[in-house]
Structure formats: structure tokens, C-alpha cells
Amino acid sequence: MFHAPDSLPDHPLRFLFIDFNSYFAAVEQHDDAALAGKPVIVIPIESEHTGAIAASYEAKALGISRGTPVREARAICPGIAVRTARHDRYVEMHKLLMSEIERHLPIARIYSIDECACRLDSREQGLAVALAKAREIKAALAANVGPCLRSSIGIASSPLLAKLAAELHKPDGLTAIETRHLPDALAGLPLRAIPGIGEGIAKRLDRAGVEDFASLWALPPKQARAIWGSVVGERFLYALKGHDIPDEMPRQKSMIGHSRVLSPQHQHPGAARIVARALLLKAASRLRLYSLHAGRMTLAIRLRPHGWFEQDCAFTATQNSWALLRQLNALWDRATGTFDHLSLRSRIGLVSVHLHELGGTGPEPDLFMPPAERIGEQQEIALWAKIDGLNRRYKRQVVTLASHRGLDLNYLGVKIAFSRVPEAAEFDC
Ligand SMILES: [Mg+2]
């Protein structure tokens, strides 16, 4: 049960948030001395037709950023270093960075592969001491890990405020936000830049007349609860005001899924469908690894040159790959059914499959389902658990659908690790 605090005192600086700058590109610079201080981009697959998933600060200074197509980056900077992502290496470096940080402060929570929040104890919560601690961590990271791994550090009374403080100055920033300086200190911050305000919530806020940080700040918490449609809105507002509300950023996985930029041989609908099915099977395997069930699926297809086609469907929560594949088939037919009037030369550039509404337990037994079907469902889940075990044991896809034979699954699994830290076991499946 969540109890709202009843007053808003000036809060001590309890959290230090560390966000590594241009993380993937910085790891590439760290590993290859020739790249240090140079423009570098990281791409998801080895192709001239893809876009950057990370850009070093030297590349950003030239106007190249995440999403810039490789050709455009080369046109802007002919000598730019283009590196294909090495996600296992990024996870390895993440572990090294976290263990160095832990020598200085306890880590309260890891938010993603390049972000964590540390807790300051009561002796460290004054401005001067907290800033000195942050400088100590930056110096230790440079000396003991490497000078390429620069970070922006934010200090504030809640992890949410500390993250916003870290966002204010990049690269290599250090910013403290004291609650007595709010809302002025964040007055210019667009609402969409705040974690917890996605497109849907931003629209609802807009309809409620909340268009900037100052009006968000003035929003009564009960009103936030009404806008969000749950206690999450109230928690969010208290965290924004500097209260140390446990779990103010979601800890539970909210979705599992994969996207893939398609190489030319997979860009026609038949081949792209096979890739989508392989992506779903990877996601379903992770679902079972975490003992979760999913109740909703989204499919997004980028059809060049027409744009995005998205479909979603809800179903009885399951972790059975066969049941999920049946849902995907229906989604695929719905999505591609809308292509028919489009040019035959259209190509599918990217497919993305995500599972949502994740829960630890499966559905209540469906009393109307014939017993034979119920037993069949249980047998299918048991079969997939065995397949997961075999694939993990032999560290590759030894058992898969016949249509996936020969498909390069190398980077299907853990392609872009921005929003989470992959488990070691995910690399094995
Ligand atoms: Mg970062």
C-alpha cells in the first residue's frame, strides 16, 4: 500500500545517478586506442543500409547521432570509424564499471547497461561532500577503467531527479539539483524528456492542460493519479518533488521483445515473416527464462518507403511458443494485408515483435476448455522448456523451426541493450 507523504520539506541529496556518455561508441574507443577522440559510430549489423545505434561525442559534434544512416555519416565525415555492435563486450564492460563504482558507493539500482543510481549515506548528503564523491568516482573510472568511458553524474534527493540532473549536462557533466531550486532548475525541460512520461501520458497531460514543467510541478498528486489512471501517477509526482519513494521507476520488466534491421535477402515479406517468427521465438524463450507469461503482442513493420505498420492483439496470458506463433501469424496477415495496394518494389526494412502485459503466473485454468486441450497446452509448454534447455546447453539453436535453418541468428537475441542489461544466459540461447 502506498502512503503519500503529507509535506514537502527540502530533501537531502540522497542519490547519485551515473549515465555513461555515448556508451557503445565509448567502449569501442576504449578498446581501440586509434579511435580515442575520433568520430565513431556503432551500427547494429554490418551493412551500409543501416543507421547508427550510438555515436561518439566527436561524431555528435558534427551533427551525427543515433539514427543517422551510415551513408549520411560517411558523407558528413569521410574518415568516420564505423563499428558493428559487440553486445557481449558492452555487458562485460558494464560489469567492470559497476564494480569500480561499488568501490566508492553502494549501487541502489541498475537501470540499464549504461545507467545506475547510488545511495549517499547521511554523512555524504551535503552538497559539497556529494560533489566531491562524484569527482572521486569520475577520477577512479578514468584511472582504473579508462578515460574514454566518460559519464554524466546527477545528484538529487530521488533517483528520478538525479537522472534528470545527469541529463542536463553532457558529456562529462556533474550537476546537483536541490529541491529548493525547483521547479526553476528544470523549467525548460520538455515533458517527454522525463522518464515515466511516454507518448500516451504526454497526450493525457496535454488534454489536462499540463504542457510544461512548471504546470506539471503544480499538479496536485491526486490529479496525477487521475491522469495516469493509477497510483503510478501519484508516485511519479512525489519522486519528481524529491521524495525517496520506493520503486518510483518500474523495476518489473514491462515488455520483452526484439527488433531487427533486415539485410537485403530478408526484405521481401516472405523472408521477413520468417525473421519475425525467429524474433518471437527468442522473446518467448526469454519469457520462460524469467518464468513470465505474456498477455499482449505488438508487431511493427517498417515498409520502405511507406513508413510504419503496427498491429497489436491481446490474448489469454501464455508462455507457450505455439500459442504465441498463432497470434503472430494473425498479426502478420493483418499488417501485410494493408500492403496490397502498395508498390511491389516496397521492401521491409525492419521488423519488431514485443510481448507485453507480463505476469508471473499464467491464466486461471479455463473451466470451459476441454480437458484434452488443457493437457495439450501443458505438454506444449513442457516441450518448449525442454527445447530452451537444449539450446542453452549447446549454446546455440540446436532445435528450431525448419524454416529457420540457415538463418543467421547471431544478433537476433540481444541486439540493442539500451534499456536493460542482458542476462548472461540470453547469449546462450
Ligand atoms: Mg547514456
Coordinates of C-alpha atoms and ligand atoms in Angstrom, one line a residue:
M1 CA 0.0 0.0 0.0
F2 CA 1.3 3.4 -1.0
H3 CA 1.0 6.2 1.6
A4 CA 1.5 9.7 0.3
P5 CA 3.9 12.0 2.2
D6 CA 1.9 14.9 3.6
S7 CA 4.5 17.7 3.4
L8 CA 7.3 18.7 1.0
P9 CA 10.4 19.6 3.1
D10 CA 13.8 20.3 1.5
H11 CA 15.2 16.9 1.0
P12 CA 18.8 15.8 1.5
L13 CA 20.8 14.7 -1.6
R14 CA 20.3 11.0 -1.2
F15 CA 21.1 9.7 -4.7
L16 CA 23.9 10.0 -7.2
F17 CA 22.9 8.9 -10.8
I18 CA 25.6 7.9 -13.3
D19 CA 24.9 7.9 -17.0
F20 CA 27.7 6.9 -19.3
N21 CA 28.0 9.1 -22.4
S22 CA 27.7 7.5 -25.9
Y23 CA 28.3 4.2 -24.2
F24 CA 28.7 1.7 -27.1
A25 CA 30.9 4.2 -29.0
A26 CA 33.0 4.9 -25.9
V27 CA 33.7 1.1 -25.4
E28 CA 34.9 0.9 -29.0
Q29 CA 37.2 3.9 -28.3
H30 CA 38.4 2.3 -25.1
D31 CA 39.2 -1.0 -26.9
D32 CA 41.0 0.6 -29.9
A33 CA 43.4 3.4 -28.9
A34 CA 43.3 4.7 -32.5
L35 CA 39.7 5.7 -32.1
A36 CA 40.1 7.7 -28.9
G37 CA 39.0 11.3 -29.5
K38 CA 37.8 10.5 -33.1
P39 CA 34.3 10.4 -34.6
V40 CA 32.9 6.8 -34.3
I41 CA 29.5 5.3 -34.9
V42 CA 28.3 1.8 -33.9
I43 CA 25.8 0.0 -36.2
P44 CA 23.6 -3.0 -35.4
I45 CA 24.6 -5.1 -38.4
E46 CA 27.4 -4.9 -41.0
S47 CA 25.6 -3.0 -43.7
E48 CA 25.8 0.3 -45.5
H49 CA 22.0 0.5 -45.4
T50 CA 21.6 0.7 -41.6
G51 CA 21.7 3.6 -39.1
A52 CA 23.9 4.4 -36.1
I53 CA 22.8 3.0 -32.7
A54 CA 25.4 5.0 -31.0
A55 CA 27.7 8.0 -31.9
S56 CA 30.8 9.2 -30.1
Y57 CA 30.8 12.8 -28.9
E58 CA 33.3 13.7 -31.6
A59 CA 30.7 12.4 -34.2
K60 CA 27.8 14.2 -32.4
A61 CA 29.8 17.4 -32.7
L62 CA 29.5 17.0 -36.4
G63 CA 25.7 16.5 -36.3
I64 CA 25.8 12.7 -36.4
S65 CA 23.7 11.0 -33.8
R66 CA 21.8 7.8 -33.0
G67 CA 19.6 7.0 -36.1
T68 CA 21.9 8.8 -38.7
P69 CA 22.2 6.5 -41.7
V70 CA 25.7 5.1 -42.3
R71 CA 25.9 6.7 -45.8
E72 CA 25.0 10.1 -44.4
A73 CA 27.5 9.8 -41.6
R74 CA 30.2 9.0 -44.2
A75 CA 29.2 11.9 -46.3
I76 CA 29.5 14.3 -43.3
C77 CA 32.7 12.7 -42.1
P78 CA 34.5 10.6 -44.8
G79 CA 37.1 9.2 -42.3
I80 CA 34.5 8.2 -39.6
A81 CA 35.1 4.8 -37.9
V82 CA 32.1 2.5 -38.3
R83 CA 32.0 -0.4 -35.9
T84 CA 29.5 -3.3 -35.7
A85 CA 28.0 -3.7 -32.3
R86 CA 29.6 -6.2 -29.9
H87 CA 26.9 -6.6 -27.2
D88 CA 28.7 -9.2 -25.2
R89 CA 31.7 -6.8 -24.8
Y90 CA 29.4 -4.0 -23.7
V91 CA 27.9 -6.2 -21.0
E92 CA 31.4 -7.2 -19.9
M93 CA 32.5 -3.5 -19.6
H94 CA 29.2 -2.7 -17.8
K95 CA 30.2 -5.2 -15.1
L96 CA 33.7 -3.7 -14.8
L97 CA 32.3 -0.2 -14.5
M98 CA 29.7 -1.2 -11.9
S99 CA 32.3 -3.0 -9.8
E100 CA 34.5 0.1 -9.9
I101 CA 31.6 2.3 -8.8
E102 CA 30.7 0.0 -6.0
R103 CA 34.2 0.5 -4.5
H104 CA 33.0 4.1 -3.8
L105 CA 29.3 3.9 -3.2
P106 CA 26.6 1.2 -2.9
I107 CA 24.6 0.9 -6.1
A108 CA 20.9 1.2 -5.3
R109 CA 19.7 0.2 -8.7
I110 CA 21.0 -0.5 -12.2
Y111 CA 18.6 1.0 -14.7
S112 CA 20.2 -0.1 -18.0
I113 CA 23.6 -1.1 -19.4
D114 CA 24.9 2.5 -19.0
E115 CA 22.9 3.9 -16.1
C116 CA 22.8 3.3 -12.3
A117 CA 21.8 5.1 -9.2
C118 CA 23.9 5.0 -6.0
R119 CA 22.8 5.9 -2.5
L120 CA 24.7 8.5 -0.5
D121 CA 24.7 8.0 3.3
S122 CA 23.8 10.7 5.8
R123 CA 27.4 12.0 6.0
E124 CA 27.5 12.4 2.2
Q125 CA 24.2 14.2 1.6
G126 CA 25.5 17.7 1.9
L127 CA 26.2 19.5 -1.5
A128 CA 30.0 19.9 -1.1
V129 CA 30.6 16.3 0.1
A130 CA 28.3 14.8 -2.6
L131 CA 30.0 16.7 -5.4
A132 CA 33.4 15.6 -4.0
K133 CA 32.2 12.0 -4.1
A134 CA 31.1 12.4 -7.7
R135 CA 34.5 13.8 -8.7
E136 CA 36.2 10.9 -6.8
I137 CA 34.2 8.4 -8.9
K138 CA 34.9 10.1 -12.2
A139 CA 38.6 10.1 -11.4
A140 CA 38.6 6.5 -10.4
L141 CA 36.7 5.4 -13.5
A142 CA 39.3 7.3 -15.7
A143 CA 42.3 5.9 -13.8
N144 CA 41.1 2.3 -13.2
V145 CA 38.9 1.6 -16.2
G146 CA 39.9 4.1 -18.9
P147 CA 39.5 7.8 -19.8
C148 CA 37.2 7.0 -22.8
L149 CA 34.4 5.9 -20.5
R150 CA 33.1 9.3 -19.6
S151 CA 29.9 9.8 -17.6
S152 CA 27.4 12.5 -16.6
I153 CA 26.6 12.4 -12.9
G154 CA 23.4 13.9 -11.4
I155 CA 22.9 14.3 -7.6
A156 CA 19.4 14.8 -6.1
S157 CA 17.1 13.5 -3.4
S158 CA 15.3 10.9 -5.6
P159 CA 16.7 8.7 -8.4
L160 CA 14.3 10.3 -10.8
L161 CA 15.5 13.9 -10.0
A162 CA 19.1 12.7 -10.0
K163 CA 18.6 11.2 -13.5
L164 CA 17.2 14.5 -14.8
A165 CA 20.2 16.3 -13.2
A166 CA 22.5 13.9 -15.1
E167 CA 20.7 14.7 -18.3
L168 CA 21.3 18.5 -18.0
H169 CA 25.0 18.4 -18.9
K170 CA 26.6 16.1 -21.3
P171 CA 29.3 14.8 -21.9
D172 CA 31.2 14.5 -18.6
G173 CA 28.7 16.6 -16.7
L174 CA 28.2 16.9 -12.9
T175 CA 25.0 18.6 -11.7
A176 CA 23.3 18.7 -8.4
I177 CA 19.6 19.7 -8.1
E178 CA 18.4 20.8 -4.6
T179 CA 14.7 20.7 -4.3
R180 CA 14.6 24.3 -3.0
H181 CA 15.7 25.3 -6.6
L182 CA 12.7 23.6 -8.2
P183 CA 10.8 24.0 -10.4
D184 CA 13.0 26.7 -11.7
A185 CA 16.1 24.5 -12.2
L186 CA 14.1 22.3 -14.6
A187 CA 11.8 24.9 -16.1
G188 CA 12.9 24.4 -19.7
L189 CA 12.8 20.6 -19.6
P190 CA 10.3 19.2 -22.2
L191 CA 7.9 16.8 -20.5
R192 CA 8.7 14.0 -22.9
A193 CA 12.4 14.1 -21.7
I194 CA 11.2 12.9 -18.3
P195 CA 11.4 9.1 -17.7
G196 CA 7.8 7.9 -16.9
I197 CA 6.2 10.3 -19.4
G198 CA 5.7 8.3 -22.6
E199 CA 3.7 9.4 -25.6
G200 CA 0.4 8.2 -24.1
I201 CA 0.8 10.0 -20.8
A202 CA 2.1 13.1 -22.6
K203 CA -1.2 13.3 -24.6
R204 CA -3.3 12.8 -21.4
L205 CA -1.3 15.6 -19.6
D206 CA -1.8 17.8 -22.6
R207 CA -5.5 17.3 -22.5
A208 CA -5.4 18.2 -18.8
G209 CA -3.7 21.5 -19.7
V210 CA -0.3 20.4 -18.4
E211 CA 2.1 21.5 -21.1
D212 CA 5.4 22.4 -19.3
F213 CA 7.5 21.5 -16.3
A214 CA 6.0 24.3 -14.1
S215 CA 2.5 23.2 -14.6
L216 CA 3.5 19.5 -14.0
W217 CA 5.1 20.7 -10.8
A218 CA 1.9 22.5 -9.7
L219 CA -0.2 19.4 -10.4
P220 CA -1.8 18.0 -7.2
P221 CA -0.8 14.4 -6.7
K222 CA -4.4 13.2 -6.7
Q223 CA -4.9 14.8 -10.1
A224 CA -1.7 13.0 -11.3
R225 CA -3.3 9.7 -10.1
A226 CA -6.4 10.5 -12.2
I227 CA -4.4 11.4 -15.3
W228 CA -2.3 8.3 -15.1
G229 CA -5.3 6.2 -14.2
S230 CA -3.3 4.6 -11.3
V231 CA -1.2 5.2 -8.2
V232 CA 1.8 5.3 -10.6
G233 CA 1.0 9.0 -11.4
E234 CA 1.0 9.9 -7.7
R235 CA 4.2 8.1 -7.1
F236 CA 5.8 9.8 -10.1
L237 CA 4.9 13.2 -8.8
Y238 CA 6.3 12.6 -5.4
A239 CA 9.5 11.3 -6.9
L240 CA 9.7 14.4 -9.1
K241 CA 9.4 16.5 -5.9
G242 CA 12.3 14.7 -4.4
H243 CA 10.7 12.1 -2.2
D244 CA 12.5 8.8 -1.9
I245 CA 9.5 6.7 -2.9
P246 CA 10.5 3.0 -3.3
D247 CA 10.1 1.8 -6.8
E248 CA 9.3 5.1 -8.4
M249 CA 10.9 3.8 -11.6
P250 CA 9.5 0.5 -12.8
R251 CA 11.6 -2.5 -11.7
Q252 CA 9.5 -5.2 -13.2
K253 CA 10.0 -5.9 -16.9
S254 CA 7.2 -4.3 -18.8
M255 CA 8.0 -5.9 -22.1
I256 CA 10.2 -8.5 -23.8
G257 CA 10.9 -8.4 -27.5
H258 CA 13.3 -7.9 -30.3
S259 CA 13.8 -5.7 -33.4
R260 CA 15.9 -6.4 -36.4
V261 CA 17.1 -4.3 -39.2
L262 CA 16.8 -6.6 -42.2
S263 CA 19.6 -7.4 -44.6
P264 CA 18.6 -7.3 -48.3
Q265 CA 17.9 -11.0 -48.6
H266 CA 15.3 -10.8 -45.9
Q267 CA 13.5 -7.7 -47.1
H268 CA 10.6 -9.3 -49.1
P269 CA 7.6 -10.2 -47.0
G270 CA 8.0 -14.0 -47.1
A271 CA 11.6 -13.9 -45.7
A272 CA 10.8 -11.0 -43.3
R273 CA 8.0 -13.1 -41.8
I274 CA 10.5 -15.9 -41.0
V275 CA 12.7 -13.4 -39.3
A276 CA 9.6 -12.1 -37.3
R277 CA 8.9 -15.7 -36.2
A278 CA 12.5 -16.2 -35.1
L279 CA 12.4 -12.9 -33.1
L280 CA 9.2 -14.1 -31.4
L281 CA 10.8 -17.5 -30.5
K282 CA 13.7 -15.7 -28.9
A283 CA 11.4 -13.4 -26.9
A284 CA 9.3 -16.4 -25.8
S285 CA 12.4 -18.3 -24.7
R286 CA 13.4 -15.2 -22.5
L287 CA 9.8 -15.1 -21.2
R288 CA 10.2 -18.7 -19.9
L289 CA 13.7 -17.9 -18.6
Y290 CA 12.1 -15.3 -16.3
S291 CA 9.1 -17.5 -15.6
L292 CA 6.7 -14.9 -17.0
H293 CA 3.6 -15.1 -19.1
A294 CA 2.6 -12.5 -21.7
G295 CA -1.0 -11.3 -22.5
R296 CA -0.4 -8.9 -25.4
M297 CA 1.8 -8.8 -28.5
T298 CA 2.8 -5.9 -30.8
L299 CA 4.2 -6.2 -34.3
A300 CA 5.8 -3.3 -36.0
I301 CA 7.0 -3.4 -39.6
R302 CA 8.8 -0.6 -41.4
L303 CA 8.0 -0.7 -45.0
R304 CA 10.2 1.4 -47.2
P305 CA 9.3 3.9 -48.5
H306 CA 5.9 4.0 -46.9
G307 CA 6.5 4.1 -43.2
W308 CA 5.4 2.1 -40.2
F309 CA 2.7 -0.5 -39.9
E310 CA 1.8 -1.6 -36.4
Q311 CA -0.6 -4.1 -35.1
D312 CA -1.3 -5.5 -31.6
C313 CA -3.5 -8.1 -30.0
A314 CA -4.4 -9.2 -26.5
F315 CA -4.9 -12.9 -25.6
T316 CA -5.1 -15.2 -22.6
A317 CA -1.7 -15.0 -20.9
T318 CA 0.7 -17.7 -22.0
Q319 CA 4.3 -18.7 -22.3
N320 CA 3.7 -21.4 -25.0
S321 CA 5.6 -20.6 -28.2
W322 CA 3.0 -22.3 -30.4
A323 CA 0.2 -20.2 -29.0
L324 CA 2.3 -17.0 -29.5
L325 CA 3.2 -18.0 -33.1
R326 CA -0.5 -18.4 -33.9
Q327 CA -1.1 -14.8 -32.6
L328 CA 1.9 -13.6 -34.6
N329 CA 0.6 -15.2 -37.8
A330 CA -2.7 -13.3 -37.4
L331 CA -1.0 -10.0 -36.7
W332 CA 1.3 -10.5 -39.7
D333 CA -1.6 -11.2 -42.0
R334 CA -3.4 -8.1 -40.7
A335 CA -0.3 -5.9 -41.1
T336 CA 0.7 -7.1 -44.5
G337 CA -2.9 -7.2 -45.8
T338 CA -2.7 -3.4 -45.8
F339 CA 0.3 -3.5 -48.1
D340 CA -1.5 -5.0 -51.0
H341 CA -2.2 -1.7 -52.8
L342 CA 1.5 -0.6 -52.4
S343 CA 4.3 -0.9 -54.9
L344 CA 5.8 -4.4 -55.5
R345 CA 9.2 -2.8 -55.1
S346 CA 8.5 -1.9 -51.5
R347 CA 10.9 -3.5 -49.1
I348 CA 10.6 -4.3 -45.4
G349 CA 13.5 -2.5 -43.6
L350 CA 12.8 -3.6 -40.0
V351 CA 10.6 -5.9 -38.0
S352 CA 9.9 -5.7 -34.3
V353 CA 8.0 -8.1 -32.1
H354 CA 7.3 -7.4 -28.5
L355 CA 5.4 -9.2 -25.7
H356 CA 3.6 -7.1 -23.1
E357 CA 1.4 -7.4 -20.0
L358 CA 3.9 -9.7 -18.4
G359 CA 2.9 -11.5 -15.2
G360 CA 4.5 -14.2 -13.0
T361 CA 1.5 -16.5 -13.1
G362 CA -0.4 -17.9 -16.0
P363 CA -4.1 -17.6 -16.5
E364 CA -6.7 -19.1 -14.2
P365 CA -7.5 -22.6 -15.5
D366 CA -10.1 -22.1 -18.2
L367 CA -13.0 -24.2 -17.0
F368 CA -14.6 -24.1 -20.4
M369 CA -11.6 -25.5 -22.1
P370 CA -12.0 -29.2 -22.9
P371 CA -9.7 -31.3 -20.6
A372 CA -7.8 -32.7 -23.6
E373 CA -6.9 -29.2 -24.8
R374 CA -5.8 -28.1 -21.3
I375 CA -3.4 -31.1 -21.1
G376 CA -2.2 -30.4 -24.7
E377 CA -1.3 -26.8 -23.6
Q378 CA 0.6 -28.1 -20.6
Q379 CA 2.5 -30.6 -22.8
E380 CA 3.4 -27.9 -25.3
I381 CA 4.8 -25.7 -22.6
A382 CA 6.8 -28.6 -21.2
L383 CA 8.2 -29.3 -24.7
W384 CA 9.3 -25.7 -25.1
A385 CA 11.0 -25.7 -21.7
K386 CA 13.0 -28.8 -23.0
I387 CA 13.9 -27.0 -26.2
D388 CA 15.1 -24.0 -24.2
G389 CA 17.3 -26.3 -22.1
L390 CA 18.8 -28.0 -25.1
N391 CA 19.6 -24.7 -26.9
R392 CA 21.1 -23.2 -23.7
R393 CA 23.1 -26.3 -23.1
Y394 CA 24.7 -26.4 -26.5
K395 CA 24.9 -22.6 -26.7
R396 CA 23.1 -22.3 -30.0
Q397 CA 19.8 -23.1 -31.7
V398 CA 20.1 -26.8 -32.0
V399 CA 16.3 -27.2 -32.0
T400 CA 14.3 -24.6 -34.0
L401 CA 11.6 -24.4 -36.7
A402 CA 12.6 -26.0 -40.0
S403 CA 12.0 -22.6 -41.8
H404 CA 14.7 -21.0 -39.6
R405 CA 17.5 -23.3 -40.7
G406 CA 20.4 -21.3 -42.1
L407 CA 19.0 -18.0 -40.7
D408 CA 21.8 -16.0 -39.1
L409 CA 20.6 -15.7 -35.6
N410 CA 23.7 -14.0 -34.2
Y411 CA 22.3 -10.7 -33.3
L412 CA 18.6 -11.6 -33.1
G413 CA 18.8 -12.1 -29.4
V414 CA 20.4 -9.2 -27.6
K415 CA 20.6 -6.7 -30.3
I416 CA 20.2 -3.3 -28.6
A417 CA 20.9 -3.2 -25.0
F418 CA 19.9 0.4 -24.2
S419 CA 17.0 -0.2 -21.8
R420 CA 18.2 -3.2 -19.9
V421 CA 21.2 -5.3 -19.0
P422 CA 21.1 -8.7 -20.7
E423 CA 21.5 -11.8 -18.5
A424 CA 24.5 -14.0 -19.4
A425 CA 22.1 -16.9 -20.3
E426 CA 20.5 -14.8 -23.0
F427 CA 23.7 -15.0 -25.1
D428 CA 23.5 -18.8 -24.9
C429 CA 20.1 -19.2 -26.4
Ligands
MG1 MG 24.0 7.1 -21.6

